[in-house]
Amino acid sequence: MRHYTREELDCYRNSDMNLFSRIICTEHLKNCGSCHKLLDSLKEDDVLLDELRGKLDRLKQAADDNANKLKPLSGE
Amino acid sequence: MAFTTRKSLLAKIKEGDEISWDEFYTAYRPLILLRGQDFDLKPTEKEDLVQIVMSEIFKGSREFLYDRSKGRFRDYIKKIINNQIARILRKRNNQEVPICDNDFSQINVLEQAWSEEWRAHLMKMAMTELKNYVEPATYQAFILYGVHRKTSAEAAKFLDISVNAVYIAKNRCVELLKKIISDLEAEL
C-alpha cells in the first residue's frame, strides 16, 4: 500500500486534488493509521500557523499604533 | 545549513557573543512597546520606555554580552521593563516614593500577558532566524501561503512555482520553525 506524502495530503485537504484522486485518498485514509496521523499533524501545524499570524500581527500593530499616535506630536 | 554568513542573534546568544545595539533594538522594541501598552502608557512614554530599557541593558556600551549567571534572559529583561514602567508611572504622578502595592498587584495581574508577549517575541525572532536557514524562494512561499494567507494557487502563481512546491516550502519552514522556537525557549 502506497502512503501519501505531507504535500499530497495538503493537496487533499485544501481541494487541490482532482475528484477521482480525492475519492481514492478518502478511502485510503479510512484504513491507514499512519496517513491519518500525518493528516492530523498537518492540522496541528495549522494551529501553530494561526498562532504565528496572530502574534506577528499583534507585535506589528503595537509598533504601528505607537508610530501613528506619535505623528501628530512630532508635527507640532 | 545556513544560507547566510551573517551570524544570527540566536547563534550569538548560544555562543555567548556580543550583540549590537541596532540588532537588539530591532528584535526587542516591539516586545517593549507591547508591555508598555499593557500599562496604558502614552505613546511618548512607550518610546521613552524603549530607550530607557535599552540604556539599562547596554549601560553606555555599544554592545551587550549577557551574563548567564544572572539567570534566564526572559526574567532579566522582564524585571528591567517592569521596573522602568513603574518608574514612568511614578514620574507621571510626580511621586518620588517607592512603588505602591497597587502597582505591584497590577504587575502580577499582567504576568499572563507577559507570557503571551514573550511567546510573540520568540515567534518573531524565530521568523528572522528562519530566513537564515532556507532559500529566499522557500521563505517567500512560506510568507505568502503560511503568513499572509494567500491560497496555494495564488502563492504558486505569484512565484511561478507548482502548488506542490508551495506545500513543500510550507512544510519545510514549519518544521524548522518548531525547532527554532524550541531552541529559543531553551536558550532564553
Short mmCIF file of C-alpha atoms in Angstrom, two decimals, chain B residues 22-177:
data_model
loop_
_atom_site.label_atom_id
_atom_site.label_comp_id
_atom_site.label_asym_id
_atom_site.label_seq_id
_atom_site.Cartn_x
_atom_site.Cartn_y
_atom_site.Cartn_z
CA ASP B 22 20.85 48.01 16.47
CA GLU B 23 20.29 44.26 16.41
CA PHE B 24 18.89 44.27 19.91
CA TYR B 25 16.72 47.33 19.27
CA THR B 26 15.17 45.77 16.16
CA ALA B 27 14.48 42.50 17.94
CA TYR B 28 13.17 43.84 21.27
CA ARG B 29 11.45 47.17 20.51
CA PRO B 30 8.07 45.55 19.62
CA LEU B 31 8.11 43.49 22.83
CA ILE B 32 8.86 46.52 25.00
CA LEU B 33 6.12 48.57 23.28
CA LEU B 34 3.63 45.76 23.82
CA ARG B 35 4.48 45.60 27.51
CA GLY B 36 4.08 49.37 27.78
CA GLN B 37 0.66 49.00 26.19
CA ASP B 38 -0.42 46.66 28.99
CA PHE B 39 0.11 49.50 31.44
CA ASP B 40 -1.65 52.09 29.26
CA LEU B 41 1.49 54.11 28.78
CA LYS B 42 1.18 57.08 26.42
CA PRO B 43 2.93 56.79 23.03
CA THR B 44 5.77 59.09 24.13
CA GLU B 45 6.12 57.18 27.39
CA LYS B 46 6.37 53.91 25.45
CA GLU B 47 9.13 55.32 23.25
CA ASP B 48 10.87 56.56 26.41
CA LEU B 49 10.47 53.09 27.87
CA VAL B 50 12.23 51.53 24.87
CA GLN B 51 15.14 53.95 25.20
CA ILE B 52 15.45 53.57 28.98
CA VAL B 53 15.35 49.76 28.81
CA MET B 54 17.96 49.78 26.06
CA SER B 55 20.19 52.11 28.10
CA GLU B 56 19.75 49.97 31.18
CA ILE B 57 20.78 46.84 29.29
CA PHE B 58 23.68 48.33 27.32
CA LYS B 59 24.89 50.59 30.14
CA GLY B 60 26.72 53.02 27.84
CA SER B 61 28.35 50.31 25.74
CA ARG B 62 27.61 49.77 22.02
CA GLU B 63 27.47 46.02 22.52
CA PHE B 64 25.82 43.77 25.04
CA LEU B 65 27.00 40.49 26.46
CA TYR B 66 24.57 38.63 28.67
CA ASP B 67 25.96 37.13 31.83
CA ARG B 68 24.13 33.80 32.17
CA SER B 69 24.83 33.68 35.90
CA LYS B 70 22.07 36.33 36.19
CA GLY B 71 19.51 33.64 35.31
CA ARG B 72 17.22 33.35 32.32
CA PHE B 73 17.28 36.30 29.95
CA ARG B 74 13.49 36.46 29.75
CA ASP B 75 13.30 37.05 33.52
CA TYR B 76 16.15 39.56 33.43
CA ILE B 77 14.56 41.71 30.72
CA LYS B 78 11.09 41.41 32.23
CA LYS B 79 12.40 42.77 35.52
CA ILE B 80 14.09 45.69 33.78
CA ILE B 81 10.98 46.53 31.73
CA ASN B 82 8.64 46.29 34.73
CA ASN B 83 10.92 48.42 36.90
CA GLN B 84 11.14 51.09 34.25
CA ILE B 85 7.37 51.06 33.73
CA ALA B 86 6.90 51.56 37.46
CA ARG B 87 9.38 54.44 37.28
CA ILE B 88 7.47 56.08 34.42
CA LEU B 89 4.17 55.69 36.26
CA ARG B 90 5.69 57.29 39.36
CA LYS B 91 7.14 60.13 37.31
CA ARG B 92 3.75 60.68 35.69
CA ASN B 93 2.31 61.34 39.12
CA ASN B 94 5.37 63.27 40.28
CA GLN B 95 5.83 60.75 43.02
CA GLU B 96 9.32 60.28 44.30
CA VAL B 97 8.20 57.48 46.60
CA PRO B 98 8.64 53.73 46.25
CA ILE B 99 6.11 51.85 44.12
CA CYS B 100 2.86 51.28 45.98
CA ASP B 101 1.24 47.88 46.50
CA ASN B 102 -1.30 48.58 43.76
CA ASP B 103 1.47 48.89 41.17
CA PHE B 104 2.84 45.52 42.22
CA SER B 105 -0.58 43.89 42.13
CA GLN B 106 -1.09 45.27 38.63
CA ILE B 107 2.21 43.77 37.56
CA ASN B 108 1.15 40.40 38.98
CA VAL B 109 -2.18 40.52 37.17
CA LEU B 110 -0.31 41.15 33.93
CA GLU B 111 2.02 38.17 34.37
CA GLN B 112 -0.09 36.12 31.99
CA ALA B 113 0.05 38.92 29.44
CA TRP B 114 3.85 38.85 29.66
CA SER B 115 3.90 35.11 28.86
CA GLU B 116 1.85 35.78 25.73
CA GLU B 117 4.04 38.70 24.75
CA TRP B 118 7.22 36.71 25.27
CA ARG B 119 5.83 33.93 23.10
CA ALA B 120 5.01 36.50 20.39
CA HIS B 121 8.54 37.83 20.66
CA LEU B 122 10.01 34.33 20.32
CA MET B 123 7.93 33.72 17.22
CA LYS B 124 9.09 36.97 15.65
CA MET B 125 12.70 36.07 16.42
CA ALA B 126 12.12 32.59 15.01
CA MET B 127 10.88 34.09 11.74
CA THR B 128 14.00 36.24 11.47
CA GLU B 129 16.11 33.19 12.21
CA LEU B 130 14.23 31.05 9.69
CA LYS B 131 15.30 33.40 6.89
CA ASN B 132 18.90 32.30 7.53
CA TYR B 133 18.12 28.62 7.08
CA VAL B 134 16.10 28.42 3.88
CA GLU B 135 16.49 29.69 0.35
CA PRO B 136 14.78 33.02 -0.41
CA ALA B 137 12.19 31.37 -2.67
CA THR B 138 11.24 28.90 0.06
CA TYR B 139 10.90 31.71 2.61
CA GLN B 140 8.83 33.79 0.21
CA ALA B 141 6.46 30.91 -0.49
CA PHE B 142 6.04 30.37 3.23
CA ILE B 143 5.36 34.06 3.89
CA LEU B 144 2.73 34.21 1.15
CA TYR B 145 0.94 30.97 1.99
CA GLY B 146 1.67 30.48 5.70
CA VAL B 147 1.67 34.05 6.99
CA HIS B 148 -0.26 36.21 4.53
CA ARG B 149 -2.99 33.59 4.00
CA LYS B 150 -2.72 33.51 0.21
CA THR B 151 -4.12 30.32 -1.28
CA SER B 152 -1.63 27.73 -2.50
CA ALA B 153 -2.69 28.55 -6.09
CA GLU B 154 -2.17 32.29 -5.58
CA ALA B 155 1.26 31.78 -4.00
CA ALA B 156 2.26 29.34 -6.74
CA LYS B 157 1.15 31.72 -9.49
CA PHE B 158 2.90 34.70 -7.92
CA LEU B 159 6.17 32.83 -7.52
CA ASP B 160 5.83 30.85 -10.75
CA ILE B 161 6.19 27.51 -8.99
CA SER B 162 3.90 24.50 -8.58
CA VAL B 163 1.28 24.17 -5.84
CA ASN B 164 3.24 21.16 -4.61
CA ALA B 165 6.35 23.33 -4.27
CA VAL B 166 4.37 25.79 -2.12
CA TYR B 167 3.38 22.96 0.22
CA ILE B 168 6.96 21.65 0.31
CA ALA B 169 8.14 25.13 1.30
CA LYS B 170 5.42 25.46 3.95
CA ASN B 171 6.16 22.07 5.49
CA ARG B 172 9.92 22.65 5.49
CA CYS B 173 9.51 26.06 7.14
CA VAL B 174 7.03 24.80 9.75
CA GLU B 175 9.41 22.01 10.77
CA LEU B 176 12.31 24.44 11.06
CA LEU B 177 10.19 26.97 12.95
#
